[in-house]
């Protein structure tokens, strides 16, 4: 057991299927490693098709009973779960930092972020109103009711091991759906701990099921869910490539889909911006989780008149960031999640430099006695970034800020939109007419206007274009787990 998980009951190393903590049917396991050291510290089931099927059997059998509960009963369960998550903020936060690598204050913050979705959907559960439609002819009543879609398969990423699964499970349960879930290979332990707390909160038999699997075996699990007609919805956060695969493969049974996929967020600083606020906003949005979020700014455009001043202020802040393991309480940037992640960052920086960009600070992997793990990268600012560079075309997912100088508003908006992705965009300007003009023209699901911190349980999170579809959080987030049913009563 890792030394910093105080409550052994929260460290679960089994699947949870039909209210039982189980090993994989094959008996196989895989190891979970600490990204700060690269050392293994836990083992979880390496599940396969049999486990995936057993989870659906349980969720399918539980569905009629769960949907028949009143919304208030489902809300009460979610409120108990919320209270337990809050009560275990410290342990859960440490577990997140341990398996994912983010600094301790971010781990604790993520627990509150996750809990906020559970509380929000506990409240929304009781507000799934229908409609009464004015009848077009006498003698009829036209009504609309909302119904849960059925069994939901939730597939979640490693960058927010608590928040992403909470914002899928909570609306599903609130709507009356039952759930089968697979957390990311790298970070299964937080999700298992949350399910353990759901058990303690009294989740009924079969309503919530979770299976873990290694990268190699994940397709065996997911393929079962894709093919099974009893699974009526897939909700996924992760890469666009996997999202497209899920959309293609679920077409056979026409499942409902929510896909929260990759971004390539532009961050635009106009000449009329408050520069200090823009630097603060960029620091908050870019370096959250070490740059490993899908809404992190990936391309930073700064207008001619303020370019040099902005870069100067930014570099001073970035060079002062403290990089280190979560075990050091003052760390601000943790390790990257794994070797593939750090190799991608290195590739992007090398490509940018080879094509004319200049490193102003950082630009290397860190190897010193303080940070002797394999996954640390120095917070980096590049100037002279261009559209064709790899770092401008795909998410770097690391602590690298590529800055591009621009002259004209129309050109920068065109360039910001010149990507297949459309998740988040940010811009800083104090010109009110420009604020409305640019916000209107940016092709994305989320716009930060003079603001870098966008996440909130009450706001709709999701993208356009190849960043996916569906919304999480907010009052819109529940609709993704419900059908609209029309009832027409005659003979009145
Ligand atoms: C993500 O990176 O997928 C989610 C980030 C957020 O919720 O702010």
mmCIF file of C-alpha atoms and ligand atoms in Angstrom, residues 113 159-160 164 167 237 260 288 293-295 455 461, ligand 1:
data_model
loop_
_atom_site.group_PDB
_atom_site.id
_atom_site.type_symbol
_atom_site.label_atom_id
_atom_site.label_comp_id
_atom_site.label_asym_id
_atom_site.label_seq_id
_atom_site.Cartn_x
_atom_site.Cartn_y
_atom_site.Cartn_z
ATOM 1 C CA UNK A 113 -14.376 19.909 -8.638
ATOM 2 C CA UNK A 159 -5.844 13.779 -16.596
ATOM 3 C CA UNK A 160 -8.729 14.271 -14.120
ATOM 4 C CA UNK A 164 -14.214 13.250 -15.403
ATOM 5 C CA UNK A 167 -19.304 14.347 -14.293
ATOM 6 C CA UNK A 237 -13.506 11.916 -22.840
ATOM 7 C CA UNK A 260 -15.494 15.269 -25.304
ATOM 8 C CA UNK A 288 -3.171 23.718 -14.814
ATOM 9 C CA UNK A 293 -5.963 19.429 -20.017
ATOM 10 C CA UNK A 294 -7.909 19.495 -23.248
ATOM 11 C CA UNK A 295 -8.794 23.165 -22.688
ATOM 12 C CA UNK A 455 -14.462 25.214 -15.509
ATOM 13 C CA UNK A 461 -18.512 21.858 -21.192
HETATM 14 C C1 LIG B 1 -10.351 17.881 -19.716
HETATM 15 O O1 LIG B 1 -9.200 18.205 -19.838
HETATM 16 O O2 LIG B 1 -10.822 16.938 -20.381
HETATM 17 C C2 LIG B 1 -11.318 18.586 -18.788
HETATM 18 C C3 LIG B 1 -10.823 19.858 -18.268
HETATM 19 C C4 LIG B 1 -11.819 20.573 -17.398
HETATM 20 O O3 LIG B 1 -12.812 20.011 -16.928
HETATM 21 O O4 LIG B 1 -11.616 21.756 -17.160
#
